[in-house]
């Protein structure tokens, strides 16, 4: 996906502050944090959003959620708590059309 910012981050064409990486996923700090800790977790495979998930992605999805717990430990929010968000489509304000999960924490988060 040539115009995708996150694909460029995966390729190393755009720098990022990496938290975790393996063959299938990458986690890095959000460039414009909305909480004290704000990390993005993305699959290396370009998937537009949750809406585009297919049966064949089930192992990948499990892997992402399994690693979200580990990443939360790495960035120090596992014990204090955190929120996981994935924006889908226009009303959600999804700006980057590459599936991603925001991990927010490090402080009390607004309830609305
Ligand atoms: P969303 O609105 O759910 O699509 O979120 C996209 C997120 O990507 C936003 O929180 C942006 O701050 C973040 N973002 C965009 N470009 C970069 C980048 N080059 N490095 C890190 N985070 C980015
Ligand atoms: Zn992409």
PDB file of C-alpha atoms and ligand atoms in Angstrom:
ATOM      1  CA  UNK A   1       0.000   0.000   0.000  1.00  0.00           C
ATOM      2  CA  UNK A   2       2.064   2.867  -1.297  1.00  0.00           C
ATOM      3  CA  UNK A   3       0.203   5.804   0.195  1.00  0.00           C
ATOM      4  CA  UNK A   4      -0.297   4.276   3.633  1.00  0.00           C
ATOM      5  CA  UNK A   5       1.583   6.024   6.457  1.00  0.00           C
ATOM      6  CA  UNK A   6       1.643   2.909   8.609  1.00  0.00           C
ATOM      7  CA  UNK A   7       2.936   0.715   5.767  1.00  0.00           C
ATOM      8  CA  UNK A   8       5.721   3.287   5.398  1.00  0.00           C
ATOM      9  CA  UNK A   9       6.477   3.039   9.121  1.00  0.00           C
ATOM     10  CA  UNK A  10       6.627  -0.769   8.808  1.00  0.00           C
ATOM     11  CA  UNK A  11       9.058  -0.445   5.887  1.00  0.00           C
ATOM     12  CA  UNK A  12      11.159   2.044   7.841  1.00  0.00           C
ATOM     13  CA  UNK A  13      10.551   4.859   5.332  1.00  0.00           C
ATOM     14  CA  UNK A  14       8.987   6.954   8.122  1.00  0.00           C
ATOM     15  CA  UNK A  15      10.682   6.828  11.549  1.00  0.00           C
ATOM     16  CA  UNK A  16       8.803   5.712  14.642  1.00  0.00           C
ATOM     17  CA  UNK A  17       9.520   5.168  18.309  1.00  0.00           C
ATOM     18  CA  UNK A  18       9.100   1.409  18.462  1.00  0.00           C
ATOM     19  CA  UNK A  19       7.894  -0.408  21.541  1.00  0.00           C
ATOM     20  CA  UNK A  20       7.585  -3.945  20.191  1.00  0.00           C
ATOM     21  CA  UNK A  21       8.058  -5.714  16.868  1.00  0.00           C
ATOM     22  CA  UNK A  22       7.815  -9.237  15.552  1.00  0.00           C
ATOM     23  CA  UNK A  23       7.167 -10.836  12.143  1.00  0.00           C
ATOM     24  CA  UNK A  24       3.474  -9.948  12.162  1.00  0.00           C
ATOM     25  CA  UNK A  25       2.932  -6.803  14.217  1.00  0.00           C
ATOM     26  CA  UNK A  26       4.507  -3.508  15.237  1.00  0.00           C
ATOM     27  CA  UNK A  27       3.824  -1.243  18.215  1.00  0.00           C
ATOM     28  CA  UNK A  28       5.049   2.350  18.412  1.00  0.00           C
ATOM     29  CA  UNK A  29       4.279   5.583  20.244  1.00  0.00           C
ATOM     30  CA  UNK A  30       1.587   7.800  18.727  1.00  0.00           C
ATOM     31  CA  UNK A  31       3.053  11.013  17.315  1.00  0.00           C
ATOM     32  CA  UNK A  32       0.186  13.064  18.757  1.00  0.00           C
ATOM     33  CA  UNK A  33      -0.592  11.476  22.135  1.00  0.00           C
ATOM     34  CA  UNK A  34      -3.991  12.028  23.752  1.00  0.00           C
ATOM     35  CA  UNK A  35      -2.988  10.331  26.999  1.00  0.00           C
ATOM     36  CA  UNK A  36       0.248  10.145  29.008  1.00  0.00           C
ATOM     37  CA  UNK A  37       0.841   6.757  27.418  1.00  0.00           C
ATOM     38  CA  UNK A  38      -0.427   6.374  23.867  1.00  0.00           C
ATOM     39  CA  UNK A  39       0.808   3.481  21.768  1.00  0.00           C
ATOM     40  CA  UNK A  40      -0.440   2.130  18.446  1.00  0.00           C
ATOM     41  CA  UNK A  41      -0.430  -1.572  17.624  1.00  0.00           C
ATOM     42  CA  UNK A  42      -0.660  -2.510  13.954  1.00  0.00           C
ATOM     43  CA  UNK A  43      -0.512  -5.670  11.865  1.00  0.00           C
ATOM     44  CA  UNK A  44       2.220  -5.659   9.217  1.00  0.00           C
ATOM     45  CA  UNK A  45      -0.379  -6.902   6.758  1.00  0.00           C
ATOM     46  CA  UNK A  46      -2.315  -3.959   5.312  1.00  0.00           C
ATOM     47  CA  UNK A  47      -5.917  -4.343   6.456  1.00  0.00           C
ATOM     48  CA  UNK A  48      -8.046  -1.205   6.116  1.00  0.00           C
ATOM     49  CA  UNK A  49     -10.023  -1.575   9.346  1.00  0.00           C
ATOM     50  CA  UNK A  50     -11.843  -4.117  11.528  1.00  0.00           C
ATOM     51  CA  UNK A  51     -14.544  -4.167   8.835  1.00  0.00           C
ATOM     52  CA  UNK A  52     -12.142  -5.805   6.420  1.00  0.00           C
ATOM     53  CA  UNK A  53     -11.115  -8.680   8.696  1.00  0.00           C
ATOM     54  CA  UNK A  54     -11.439 -12.129   7.173  1.00  0.00           C
ATOM     55  CA  UNK A  55     -11.595 -15.637   8.611  1.00  0.00           C
ATOM     56  CA  UNK A  56      -7.954 -16.088   7.616  1.00  0.00           C
ATOM     57  CA  UNK A  57      -6.993 -13.208   9.958  1.00  0.00           C
ATOM     58  CA  UNK A  58      -8.215 -14.917  13.118  1.00  0.00           C
ATOM     59  CA  UNK A  59      -4.752 -16.049  14.270  1.00  0.00           C
ATOM     60  CA  UNK A  60      -3.397 -12.574  13.567  1.00  0.00           C
ATOM     61  CA  UNK A  61      -6.171 -10.952  15.591  1.00  0.00           C
ATOM     62  CA  UNK A  62      -5.572 -13.267  18.536  1.00  0.00           C
ATOM     63  CA  UNK A  63      -1.858 -12.563  18.288  1.00  0.00           C
ATOM     64  CA  UNK A  64      -2.499  -8.801  18.377  1.00  0.00           C
ATOM     65  CA  UNK A  65      -4.630  -9.018  21.523  1.00  0.00           C
ATOM     66  CA  UNK A  66      -2.235 -11.401  23.188  1.00  0.00           C
ATOM     67  CA  UNK A  67       0.623  -8.997  22.513  1.00  0.00           C
ATOM     68  CA  UNK A  68      -1.405  -5.942  23.571  1.00  0.00           C
ATOM     69  CA  UNK A  69      -1.163  -7.314  27.108  1.00  0.00           C
ATOM     70  CA  UNK A  70       2.601  -7.711  26.786  1.00  0.00           C
ATOM     71  CA  UNK A  71       2.962  -4.241  25.242  1.00  0.00           C
ATOM     72  CA  UNK A  72       0.900  -2.778  28.091  1.00  0.00           C
ATOM     73  CA  UNK A  73       3.442  -4.348  30.460  1.00  0.00           C
ATOM     74  CA  UNK A  74       6.367  -2.916  28.479  1.00  0.00           C
ATOM     75  CA  UNK A  75       4.990   0.651  28.570  1.00  0.00           C
ATOM     76  CA  UNK A  76       3.991   0.323  32.230  1.00  0.00           C
ATOM     77  CA  UNK A  77       0.206   0.475  32.136  1.00  0.00           C
ATOM     78  CA  UNK A  78      -0.751  -3.162  32.691  1.00  0.00           C
ATOM     79  CA  UNK A  79      -1.136  -2.775  36.450  1.00  0.00           C
ATOM     80  CA  UNK A  80      -2.769   0.660  36.473  1.00  0.00           C
ATOM     81  CA  UNK A  81      -5.148  -0.051  33.590  1.00  0.00           C
ATOM     82  CA  UNK A  82      -5.562   1.026  30.015  1.00  0.00           C
ATOM     83  CA  UNK A  83      -8.047   1.408  27.174  1.00  0.00           C
ATOM     84  CA  UNK A  84      -7.910  -0.205  23.724  1.00  0.00           C
ATOM     85  CA  UNK A  85      -9.637   1.575  20.847  1.00  0.00           C
ATOM     86  CA  UNK A  86      -9.908   0.850  17.139  1.00  0.00           C
ATOM     87  CA  UNK A  87     -11.612   3.509  15.054  1.00  0.00           C
ATOM     88  CA  UNK A  88     -13.577   2.267  12.053  1.00  0.00           C
ATOM     89  CA  UNK A  89     -14.754   4.560   9.282  1.00  0.00           C
ATOM     90  CA  UNK A  90     -15.843   8.131   8.991  1.00  0.00           C
ATOM     91  CA  UNK A  91     -17.974   8.718  12.097  1.00  0.00           C
ATOM     92  CA  UNK A  92     -15.209   7.341  14.314  1.00  0.00           C
ATOM     93  CA  UNK A  93     -12.705   9.801  12.824  1.00  0.00           C
ATOM     94  CA  UNK A  94     -10.449   7.019  11.532  1.00  0.00           C
ATOM     95  CA  UNK A  95      -7.652   9.003   9.905  1.00  0.00           C
ATOM     96  CA  UNK A  96      -5.253   6.221   8.929  1.00  0.00           C
ATOM     97  CA  UNK A  97      -6.816   3.484   6.818  1.00  0.00           C
ATOM     98  CA  UNK A  98      -4.602   0.717   8.179  1.00  0.00           C
ATOM     99  CA  UNK A  99      -6.018  -1.332  11.051  1.00  0.00           C
ATOM    100  CA  UNK A 100      -4.630  -0.116  14.358  1.00  0.00           C
ATOM    101  CA  UNK A 101      -5.354  -0.385  18.044  1.00  0.00           C
ATOM    102  CA  UNK A 102      -4.731   2.563  20.322  1.00  0.00           C
ATOM    103  CA  UNK A 103      -3.499   1.687  23.811  1.00  0.00           C
ATOM    104  CA  UNK A 104      -4.241   4.609  26.128  1.00  0.00           C
ATOM    105  CA  UNK A 105      -3.222   4.853  29.758  1.00  0.00           C
ATOM    106  CA  UNK A 106      -0.761   6.247  32.244  1.00  0.00           C
ATOM    107  CA  UNK A 107      -3.436   8.454  33.836  1.00  0.00           C
ATOM    108  CA  UNK A 108      -7.169   8.447  34.633  1.00  0.00           C
ATOM    109  CA  UNK A 109      -8.935   8.443  31.281  1.00  0.00           C
ATOM    110  CA  UNK A 110     -12.150  10.369  30.583  1.00  0.00           C
ATOM    111  CA  UNK A 111     -15.208   8.136  30.794  1.00  0.00           C
ATOM    112  CA  UNK A 112     -16.833   9.865  27.830  1.00  0.00           C
TER     113      UNK A 112
HETATM  114  P1  LIG B   1      -7.086   7.162  13.945  1.00  0.00           P
HETATM  115  O1  LIG B   1      -7.734   8.496  14.084  1.00  0.00           O
HETATM  116  O2  LIG B   1      -7.700   6.084  14.780  1.00  0.00           O
HETATM  117  O3  LIG B   1      -6.950   6.752  12.477  1.00  0.00           O
HETATM  118  O4  LIG B   1      -5.629   7.317  14.529  1.00  0.00           O
HETATM  119  C1  LIG B   1      -4.492   7.531  13.774  1.00  0.00           C
HETATM  120  C2  LIG B   1      -3.398   7.851  14.750  1.00  0.00           C
HETATM  121  O5  LIG B   1      -2.156   7.759  14.077  1.00  0.00           O
HETATM  122  C3  LIG B   1      -3.494   9.258  15.335  1.00  0.00           C
HETATM  123  O6  LIG B   1      -3.585   9.169  16.757  1.00  0.00           O
HETATM  124  C4  LIG B   1      -2.183   9.918  14.881  1.00  0.00           C
HETATM  125  O7  LIG B   1      -1.631  10.778  15.850  1.00  0.00           O
HETATM  126  C5  LIG B   1      -1.289   8.713  14.624  1.00  0.00           C
HETATM  127  N1  LIG B   1      -0.231   8.931  13.660  1.00  0.00           N
HETATM  128  C6  LIG B   1      -0.333   9.423  12.399  1.00  0.00           C
HETATM  129  N2  LIG B   1       0.863   9.457  11.797  1.00  0.00           N
HETATM  130  C7  LIG B   1       1.754   8.963  12.699  1.00  0.00           C
HETATM  131  C8  LIG B   1       3.176   8.734  12.684  1.00  0.00           C
HETATM  132  N3  LIG B   1       3.927   9.034  11.612  1.00  0.00           N
HETATM  133  N4  LIG B   1       3.764   8.207  13.796  1.00  0.00           N
HETATM  134  C9  LIG B   1       3.013   7.911  14.885  1.00  0.00           C
HETATM  135  N5  LIG B   1       1.677   8.086  14.956  1.00  0.00           N
HETATM  136  C10 LIG B   1       1.061   8.607  13.888  1.00  0.00           C
HETATM  137 ZN1  LIG B   2      -0.950   0.127   5.353  1.00  0.00          ZN
END
